[in-house]
C-alpha positions as a Markdown table, in Angstrom:
| # | Residue | x | y | z |
|---|---|---|---|---|
| 1 | Met | 57.3 | 42.3 | 27.1 |
| 2 | Thr | 55.8 | 38.9 | 26.7 |
| 3 | Gln | 54.9 | 37.4 | 23.6 |
| 4 | Gly | 51.3 | 37.3 | 24.4 |
| 5 | Gln | 51.3 | 41.1 | 25.2 |
| 6 | Lys | 52.8 | 41.3 | 22.1 |
| 7 | Gly | 50.8 | 39.6 | 20.3 |
| 8 | Lys | 47.5 | 41.7 | 21.8 |
| 9 | Arg | 49.6 | 45.2 | 20.8 |
| 10 | Phe | 49.8 | 44.8 | 17.5 |
| 11 | Leu | 46.2 | 42.8 | 17.2 |
| 12 | Val | 45.0 | 46.4 | 18.9 |
| 13 | Gly | 46.9 | 47.8 | 15.7 |
| 14 | Ala | 46.0 | 46.3 | 13.3 |
| 15 | Thr | 42.1 | 46.3 | 14.7 |
| 16 | Leu | 42.2 | 50.7 | 15.2 |
| 17 | Ile | 44.0 | 50.5 | 11.0 |
| 18 | Ile | 40.8 | 48.1 | 10.0 |
| 19 | Gly | 38.9 | 49.9 | 11.5 |
| 20 | Gly | 39.8 | 53.3 | 9.8 |
| 21 | Leu | 39.6 | 51.6 | 6.6 |
| 22 | Leu | 36.4 | 50.6 | 7.5 |
| 23 | Ala | 35.3 | 53.7 | 8.2 |
| 24 | Leu | 36.5 | 55.5 | 5.4 |
| 25 | Phe | 34.7 | 53.2 | 3.2 |
| 26 | Phe | 31.7 | 52.6 | 5.1 |
| 27 | Gly | 30.8 | 56.1 | 6.5 |
| 28 | Thr | 28.3 | 56.5 | 8.4 |
| 29 | Gly | 25.5 | 55.1 | 6.3 |
| 30 | Thr | 25.1 | 51.5 | 8.0 |
| 31 | Ile | 25.8 | 50.1 | 11.6 |
| 32 | Met | 29.3 | 49.4 | 10.6 |
| 33 | Pro | 30.6 | 53.1 | 12.8 |
| 34 | Phe | 29.2 | 51.3 | 16.0 |
| 35 | Val | 30.6 | 47.8 | 15.5 |
| 36 | Ile | 33.9 | 49.5 | 14.5 |
| 37 | Gly | 33.8 | 51.4 | 17.5 |
| 38 | Gly | 32.4 | 48.1 | 20.2 |
| 39 | Ala | 35.6 | 46.3 | 18.6 |
| 40 | Ile | 37.8 | 49.2 | 19.3 |
| 41 | Ser | 36.7 | 49.4 | 22.7 |
| 42 | Leu | 37.5 | 45.9 | 23.4 |
| 43 | Phe | 40.8 | 45.6 | 22.4 |
| 44 | Gly | 41.3 | 49.0 | 24.5 |
| 45 | Leu | 40.0 | 47.8 | 27.6 |
| 46 | Val | 42.3 | 44.5 | 26.9 |
| 47 | Leu | 45.3 | 46.6 | 26.2 |
| 48 | Phe | 44.6 | 49.1 | 29.1 |
| 49 | Ser | 44.6 | 46.0 | 31.7 |
| 50 | Glu | 48.3 | 45.6 | 31.1 |
| 51 | Lys | 50.3 | 47.6 | 33.6 |
| 52 | Ser | 53.1 | 48.1 | 30.4 |
| 53 | Ser | 50.4 | 49.2 | 27.8 |
| 54 | Arg | 48.1 | 51.9 | 29.7 |
| 55 | Ser | 49.1 | 55.1 | 27.0 |
| 56 | Ala | 48.3 | 52.5 | 23.8 |
| 57 | Gly | 45.2 | 50.9 | 25.9 |
| 58 | Leu | 43.8 | 54.8 | 26.5 |
| 59 | Ile | 44.4 | 56.2 | 22.7 |
| 60 | Thr | 42.2 | 53.0 | 21.6 |
| 61 | Leu | 39.7 | 53.3 | 24.3 |
| 62 | Ile | 39.1 | 57.2 | 23.7 |
| 63 | Val | 39.0 | 56.5 | 19.4 |
| 64 | Gly | 36.7 | 53.3 | 19.8 |
| 65 | Gly | 34.5 | 56.1 | 22.4 |
| 66 | Leu | 34.3 | 58.6 | 19.8 |
| 67 | Phe | 33.3 | 56.3 | 17.3 |
| 68 | Leu | 30.7 | 55.2 | 19.2 |
| 69 | Ala | 29.6 | 58.1 | 20.3 |
| 70 | Asn | 29.6 | 60.4 | 17.3 |
| 71 | Pro | 28.3 | 58.2 | 13.7 |
| 72 | Leu | 24.9 | 60.5 | 13.8 |
| 73 | Leu | 26.9 | 63.7 | 13.4 |
| 74 | Gly | 27.5 | 63.3 | 9.7 |
| 75 | Trp | 30.3 | 61.5 | 7.7 |
| 76 | His | 32.7 | 64.5 | 8.3 |
| 77 | Ile | 33.1 | 63.0 | 12.3 |
| 78 | Ile | 33.7 | 59.2 | 10.7 |
| 79 | Thr | 36.3 | 60.7 | 8.5 |
| 80 | Trp | 38.5 | 62.9 | 10.6 |
| 81 | Leu | 38.0 | 59.6 | 13.6 |
| 82 | Ala | 38.8 | 57.2 | 10.7 |
| 83 | Val | 41.9 | 59.2 | 10.1 |
| 84 | Gly | 42.6 | 58.9 | 14.0 |
| 85 | Ser | 42.2 | 55.5 | 14.3 |
| 86 | Leu | 44.7 | 54.5 | 11.4 |
| 87 | Leu | 47.1 | 57.2 | 13.2 |
| 88 | Ala | 46.4 | 56.1 | 16.6 |
| 89 | Gly | 46.6 | 52.2 | 15.0 |
| 90 | Gly | 50.3 | 53.2 | 13.4 |
| 91 | Tyr | 51.1 | 55.0 | 17.0 |
| 92 | Val | 50.0 | 51.3 | 18.6 |
| 93 | Ser | 52.2 | 49.3 | 15.8 |
| 94 | Tyr | 55.3 | 51.5 | 16.2 |
| 95 | Asp | 55.2 | 51.9 | 20.1 |
| 96 | Thr | 55.1 | 47.6 | 20.0 |
| 97 | Tyr | 58.1 | 47.4 | 17.2 |
| 98 | Lys | 60.1 | 49.6 | 19.2 |
| 99 | Lys | 59.9 | 47.8 | 22.7 |
| 100 | Ile | 60.7 | 44.5 | 20.8 |
| 101 | Asn | 63.7 | 45.9 | 19.1 |
| 102 | Ser | 64.8 | 47.3 | 22.7 |
| 103 | Tyr | 65.3 | 43.9 | 24.2 |
């Protein structure tokens, strides 16, 4: 895994975690779910384009797409998405850490 791949994966993990925290704080009352969903989807596309990061990229794309699709349904959906985003960010970060230490 190259230095650039490591950086991208940690950036995606941090984006998911920060996005989840922002969604928990701001909820559905603002435009933030659309901004968060767009950012997460963008990083998911970048991550999915790498062969070694397909599963993490797919998880990131799904979480970002759900953020974009569901902010009008209510606060409980956003809360679950925020928790899912935090878990996905933790998974991506842990997976990257595990791959770095396996070399």
